[in-house]
Coordinates of C-alpha atoms in Angstrom, one line a residue:
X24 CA -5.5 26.0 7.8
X25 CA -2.9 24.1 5.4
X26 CA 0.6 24.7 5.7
X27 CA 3.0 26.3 3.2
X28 CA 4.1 23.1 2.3
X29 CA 0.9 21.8 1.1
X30 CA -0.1 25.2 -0.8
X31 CA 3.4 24.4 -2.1
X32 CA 2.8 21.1 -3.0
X33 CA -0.3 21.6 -4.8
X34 CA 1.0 24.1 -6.8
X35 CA 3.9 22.2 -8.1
X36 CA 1.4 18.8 -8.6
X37 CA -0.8 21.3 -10.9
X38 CA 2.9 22.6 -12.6
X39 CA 3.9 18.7 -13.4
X40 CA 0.6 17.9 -14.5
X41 CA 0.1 14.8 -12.3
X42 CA -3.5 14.7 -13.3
X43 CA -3.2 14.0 -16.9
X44 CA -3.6 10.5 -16.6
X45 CA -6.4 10.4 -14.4
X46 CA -8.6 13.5 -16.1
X47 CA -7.8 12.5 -19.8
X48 CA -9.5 9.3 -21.3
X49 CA -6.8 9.3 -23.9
X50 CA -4.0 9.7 -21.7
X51 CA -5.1 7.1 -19.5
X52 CA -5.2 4.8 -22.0
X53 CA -1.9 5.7 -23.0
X54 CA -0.3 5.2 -19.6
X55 CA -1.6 1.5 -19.7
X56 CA 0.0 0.7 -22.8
X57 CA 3.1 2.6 -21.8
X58 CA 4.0 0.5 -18.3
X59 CA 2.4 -2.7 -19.7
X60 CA 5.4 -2.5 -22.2
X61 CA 7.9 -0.3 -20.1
X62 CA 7.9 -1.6 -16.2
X63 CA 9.1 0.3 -13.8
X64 CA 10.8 -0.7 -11.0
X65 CA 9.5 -2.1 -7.5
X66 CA 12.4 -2.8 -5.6
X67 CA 12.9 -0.8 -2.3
X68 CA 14.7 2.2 -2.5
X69 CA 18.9 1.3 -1.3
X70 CA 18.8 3.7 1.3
X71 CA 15.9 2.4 3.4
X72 CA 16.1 3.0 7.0
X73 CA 19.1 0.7 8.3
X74 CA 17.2 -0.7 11.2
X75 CA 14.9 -2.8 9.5
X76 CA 15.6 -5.8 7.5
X77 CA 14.1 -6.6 3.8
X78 CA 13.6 -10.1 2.5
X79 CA 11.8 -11.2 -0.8
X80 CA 10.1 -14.3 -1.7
X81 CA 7.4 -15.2 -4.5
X82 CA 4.1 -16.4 -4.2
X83 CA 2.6 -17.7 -7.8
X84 CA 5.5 -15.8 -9.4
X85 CA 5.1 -12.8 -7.8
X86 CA 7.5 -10.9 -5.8
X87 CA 6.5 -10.6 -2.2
X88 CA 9.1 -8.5 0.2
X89 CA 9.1 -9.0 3.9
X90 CA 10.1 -5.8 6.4
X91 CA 10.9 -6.5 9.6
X92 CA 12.9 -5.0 13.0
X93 CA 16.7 -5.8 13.1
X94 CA 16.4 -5.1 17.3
X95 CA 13.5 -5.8 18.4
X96 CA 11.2 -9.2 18.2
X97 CA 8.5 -8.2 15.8
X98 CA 4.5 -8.5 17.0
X99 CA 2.4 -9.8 14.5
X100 CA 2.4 -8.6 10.8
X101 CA 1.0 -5.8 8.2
X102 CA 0.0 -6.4 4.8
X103 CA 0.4 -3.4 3.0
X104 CA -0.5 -2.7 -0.4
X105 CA 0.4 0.4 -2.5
X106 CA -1.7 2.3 -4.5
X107 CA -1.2 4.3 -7.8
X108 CA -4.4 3.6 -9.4
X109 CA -4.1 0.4 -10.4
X110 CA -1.3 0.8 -13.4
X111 CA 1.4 2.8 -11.5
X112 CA 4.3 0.8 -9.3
X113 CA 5.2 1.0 -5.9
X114 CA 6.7 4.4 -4.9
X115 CA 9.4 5.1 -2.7
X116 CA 7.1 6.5 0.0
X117 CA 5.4 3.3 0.2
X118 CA 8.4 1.7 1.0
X119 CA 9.3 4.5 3.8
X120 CA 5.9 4.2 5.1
X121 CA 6.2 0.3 5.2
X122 CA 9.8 0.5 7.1
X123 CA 8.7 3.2 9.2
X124 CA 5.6 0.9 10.4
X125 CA 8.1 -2.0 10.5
X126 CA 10.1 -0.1 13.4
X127 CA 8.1 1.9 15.4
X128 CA 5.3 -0.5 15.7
X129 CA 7.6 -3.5 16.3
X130 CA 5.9 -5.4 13.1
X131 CA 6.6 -7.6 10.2
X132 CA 5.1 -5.6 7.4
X133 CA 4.7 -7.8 4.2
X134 CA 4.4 -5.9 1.0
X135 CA 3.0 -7.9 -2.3
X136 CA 3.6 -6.5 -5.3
X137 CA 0.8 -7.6 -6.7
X138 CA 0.1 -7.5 -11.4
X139 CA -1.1 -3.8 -12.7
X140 CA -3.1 -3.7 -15.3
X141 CA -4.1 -4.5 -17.9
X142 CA -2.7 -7.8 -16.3
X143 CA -4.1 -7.6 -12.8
X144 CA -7.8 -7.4 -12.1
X145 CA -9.6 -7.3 -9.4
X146 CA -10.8 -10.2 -8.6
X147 CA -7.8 -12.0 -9.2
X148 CA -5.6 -9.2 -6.9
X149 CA -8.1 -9.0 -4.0
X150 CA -8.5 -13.3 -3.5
X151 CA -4.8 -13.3 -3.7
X152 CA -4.4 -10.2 -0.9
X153 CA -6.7 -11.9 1.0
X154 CA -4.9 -15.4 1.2
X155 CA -1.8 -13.9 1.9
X156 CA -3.1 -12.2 4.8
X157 CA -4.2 -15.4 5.9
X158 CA -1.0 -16.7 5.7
X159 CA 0.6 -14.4 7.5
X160 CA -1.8 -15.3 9.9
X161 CA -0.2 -18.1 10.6
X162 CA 3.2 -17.8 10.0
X163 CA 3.2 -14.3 12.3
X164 CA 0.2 -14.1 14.6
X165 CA -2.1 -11.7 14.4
X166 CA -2.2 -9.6 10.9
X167 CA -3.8 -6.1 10.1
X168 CA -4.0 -4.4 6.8
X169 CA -3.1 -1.1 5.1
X170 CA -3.2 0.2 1.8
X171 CA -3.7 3.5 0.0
X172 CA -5.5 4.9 -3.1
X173 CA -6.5 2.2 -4.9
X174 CA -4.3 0.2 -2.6
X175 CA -6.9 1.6 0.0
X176 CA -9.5 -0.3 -2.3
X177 CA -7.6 -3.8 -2.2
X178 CA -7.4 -3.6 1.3
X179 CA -10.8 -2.9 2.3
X180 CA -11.7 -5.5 -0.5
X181 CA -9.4 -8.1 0.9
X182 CA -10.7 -7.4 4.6
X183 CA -14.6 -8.1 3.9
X184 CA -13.7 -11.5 1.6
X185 CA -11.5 -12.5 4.8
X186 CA -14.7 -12.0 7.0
X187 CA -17.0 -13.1 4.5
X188 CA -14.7 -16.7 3.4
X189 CA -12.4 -17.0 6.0
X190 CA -14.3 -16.4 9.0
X191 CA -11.3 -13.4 10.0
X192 CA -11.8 -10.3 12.1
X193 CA -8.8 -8.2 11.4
X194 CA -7.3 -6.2 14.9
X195 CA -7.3 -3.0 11.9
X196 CA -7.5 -2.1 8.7
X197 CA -5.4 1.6 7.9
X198 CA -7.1 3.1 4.9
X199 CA -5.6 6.3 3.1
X200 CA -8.1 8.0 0.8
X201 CA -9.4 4.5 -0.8
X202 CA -10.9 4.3 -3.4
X203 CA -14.7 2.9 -2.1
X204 CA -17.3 3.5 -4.4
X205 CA -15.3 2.5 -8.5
X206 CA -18.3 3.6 -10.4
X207 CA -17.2 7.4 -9.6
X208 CA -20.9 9.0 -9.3
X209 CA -20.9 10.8 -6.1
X210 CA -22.3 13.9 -7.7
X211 CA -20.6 15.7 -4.7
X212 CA -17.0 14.5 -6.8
X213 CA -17.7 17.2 -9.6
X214 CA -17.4 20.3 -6.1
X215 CA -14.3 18.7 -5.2
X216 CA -12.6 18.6 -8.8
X217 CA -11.8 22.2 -9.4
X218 CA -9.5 21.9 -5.8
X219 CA -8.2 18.8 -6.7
X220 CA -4.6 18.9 -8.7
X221 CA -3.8 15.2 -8.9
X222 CA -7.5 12.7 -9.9
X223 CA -9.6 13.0 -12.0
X224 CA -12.7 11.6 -12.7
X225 CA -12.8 10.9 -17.3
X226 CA -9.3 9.1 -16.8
X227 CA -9.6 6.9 -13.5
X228 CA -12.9 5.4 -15.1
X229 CA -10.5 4.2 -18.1
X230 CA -8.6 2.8 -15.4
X231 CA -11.7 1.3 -13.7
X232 CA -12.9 -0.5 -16.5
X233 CA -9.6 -2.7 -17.0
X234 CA -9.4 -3.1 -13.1
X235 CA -12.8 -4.6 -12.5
X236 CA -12.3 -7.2 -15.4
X237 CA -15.7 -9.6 -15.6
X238 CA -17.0 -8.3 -12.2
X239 CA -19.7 -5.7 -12.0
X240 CA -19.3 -2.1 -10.6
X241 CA -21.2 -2.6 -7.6
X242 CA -19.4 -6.4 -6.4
X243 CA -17.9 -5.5 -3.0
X244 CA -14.3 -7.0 -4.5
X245 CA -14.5 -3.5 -7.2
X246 CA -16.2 -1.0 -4.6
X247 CA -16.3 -2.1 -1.3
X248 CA -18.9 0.8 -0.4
X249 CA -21.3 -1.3 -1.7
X250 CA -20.9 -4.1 0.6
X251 CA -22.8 -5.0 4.0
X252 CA -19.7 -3.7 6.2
X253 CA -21.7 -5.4 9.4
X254 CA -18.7 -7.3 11.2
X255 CA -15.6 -5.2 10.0
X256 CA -12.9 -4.8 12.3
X257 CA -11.8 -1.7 13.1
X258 CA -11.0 1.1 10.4
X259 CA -8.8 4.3 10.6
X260 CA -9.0 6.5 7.9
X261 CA -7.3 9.2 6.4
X262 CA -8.8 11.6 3.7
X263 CA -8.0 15.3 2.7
X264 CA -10.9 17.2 1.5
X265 CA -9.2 18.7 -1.8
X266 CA -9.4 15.1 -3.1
X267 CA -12.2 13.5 -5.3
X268 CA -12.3 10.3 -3.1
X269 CA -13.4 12.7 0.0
X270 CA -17.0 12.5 -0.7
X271 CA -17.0 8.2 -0.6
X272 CA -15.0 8.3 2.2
X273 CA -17.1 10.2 4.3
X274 CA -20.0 7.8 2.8
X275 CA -17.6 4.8 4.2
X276 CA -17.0 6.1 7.4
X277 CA -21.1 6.7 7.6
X278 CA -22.1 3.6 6.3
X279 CA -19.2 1.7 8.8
X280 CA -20.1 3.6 11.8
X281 CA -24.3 2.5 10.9
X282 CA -23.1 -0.7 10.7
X283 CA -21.2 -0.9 14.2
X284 CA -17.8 -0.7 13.0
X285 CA -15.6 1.0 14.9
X286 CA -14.2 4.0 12.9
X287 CA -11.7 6.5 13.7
X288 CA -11.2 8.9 10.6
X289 CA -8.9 11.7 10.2
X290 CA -10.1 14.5 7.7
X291 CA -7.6 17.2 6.6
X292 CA -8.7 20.6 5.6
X293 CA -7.0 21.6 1.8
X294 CA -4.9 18.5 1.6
X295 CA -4.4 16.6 -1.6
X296 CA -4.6 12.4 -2.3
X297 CA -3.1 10.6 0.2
X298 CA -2.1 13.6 2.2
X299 CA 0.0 11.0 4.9
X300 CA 2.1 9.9 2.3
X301 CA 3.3 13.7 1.5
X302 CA 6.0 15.7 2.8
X303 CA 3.6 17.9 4.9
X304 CA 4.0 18.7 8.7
X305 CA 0.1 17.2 8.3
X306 CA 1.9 14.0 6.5
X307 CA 4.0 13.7 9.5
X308 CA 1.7 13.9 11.3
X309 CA -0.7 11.3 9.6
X310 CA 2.3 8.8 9.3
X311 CA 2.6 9.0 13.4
X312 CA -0.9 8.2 13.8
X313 CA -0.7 5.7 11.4
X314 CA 2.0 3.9 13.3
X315 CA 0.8 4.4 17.0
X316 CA -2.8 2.8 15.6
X317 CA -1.0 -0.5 14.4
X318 CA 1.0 -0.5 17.1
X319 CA -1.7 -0.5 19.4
X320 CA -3.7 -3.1 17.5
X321 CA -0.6 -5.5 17.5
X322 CA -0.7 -5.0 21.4
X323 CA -4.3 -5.5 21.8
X324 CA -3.9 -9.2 20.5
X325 CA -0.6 -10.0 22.4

């Protein structure tokens, strides 16, 4: 049964309104035009933990930040990429999530912060995701990949080009509620919506259409649901059920499993998008998981 906290979170995600973007066409559109000419910012937060160091670099004029233990000698690396639905910056929780994988798994995590659109697409976000994790390849070892939301998306994305043109097997991929399946028609989305207080269907498919650029719907770099998932590595996933994306990502997790991945998923009863990024005792929870599974995939390697 959910918590407190997540009855109170809901509640005050349906007071702020957080949907608007994503259930209105004309607000979504608006909130394109608005952060392509207002930024915001993407830099961590100042008071990140103190135990991990935070480096920046660019790649093709990008900003790319590097986490990484102050004590310890890190074990491979994490590319992890943020979600927010394609227009929206990185978020402090990202960051926390990113340093909090950094130190308890005893990894580099590598965070791109990759063009939103109307500048970004994706086929020019999901080659470059996919090169950098083969370069952290070699400059760290061994490299997983995590992402959420439409983060989620770019990871799993990244992780079938990197089997598909690079020959890689990732050790694990950490999805949280990804966005699979971009052309949205799950008819099982429209019993979801009424419990759901932050997507929306109208909006997100304003979003969709400047994401995918010149690709089709159904090319594996837009919605990865559509592609042969035969020789995946590992995937964990984590979905709430009072979230449109459940209904694809139990479709992903069935279609993986079919296809001899080896899935682990965590589903949480009445919790909202991206449920481990919340501050939920299930969150907590999530984030724990989260850490323990990419710690464990950095030791399987070593």
């Amino acid at each position: 049964m959910p918590s407190l906290a997540v009855g109170a979170l809901t509640a005050f995600l349906r007071l702020k309104r957080a949907n608007r973007p994503f259930v209105d066409p004309a607000r979504a559109r608006e909130r394109v035009r608005e952060r392509a000419l207002r930024p915001r910012p993407y830099g961590p937060p100042a008071r990140l933990r103190g135990d991990v160091s935070v480096s920046v670099e660019h790649r093709e004029g990008r900003p790319v930040y590097t986490l990484a233990p102050r004590a310890d000698r890190p074990h491979g690396s994490v590319v992890y990429v943020h979600g927010g639905g394609w227009v929206h910056e990185i978020a402090p929780q990202h960051w926390n999530l990113a340093a909090d994988i950094a130190a308890s798994a005893e990894t580099t995590v590598v965070v791109p912060i990759y063009p939103l659109i109307p500048f970004g697409t994706a086929a020019q976000v999901v080659a470059a995701t996919a090169a950098l994790v083969a370069d952290c390849r070699d400059r760290y070892g061994d490299t997983c990949l995590a992402g959420d939301s439409a983060g989620g998306q770019i990871a799993l994305s990244a992780a079938i080009v990197l089997r598909d043109e690079y020959r890689v097997r990732l050790p694990a991929t950490v999805l949280i509620s990804p966005c699979v399946d971009l052309s949205l028609t799950n008819p099982d989305i429209d019993l979801v919506q009424p419990t759901d207080p932050w997507l929306g269907r109208d909006g997100t498919l304003v979003l969709i259409e400047h994401w995918r650029g010149h690709l089709e719907l159904a090319d594996p770099r837009v919605s990865p649901l559509a592609a042969d998932l035969r020789g995946l590595g590992p995937l964990t996933v984590f979905c709430g059920t009072n979230d449109i994306l459940n209904p694809d990502n139990r479709l992903l997790v069935d279609k993986a499993r079919a296809a001899g991945v080896d899935v682990e998923y965590h589903e949480a009863p009445g919790h909202v998008h991206v449920y481990p990024l919340t501050p939920t005792s299930g969150g907590k929870a999530a984030r724990t998981l989260i850490v323990d599974r990419l710690r464990a995939a950095m030791a399987a390697t070593n």
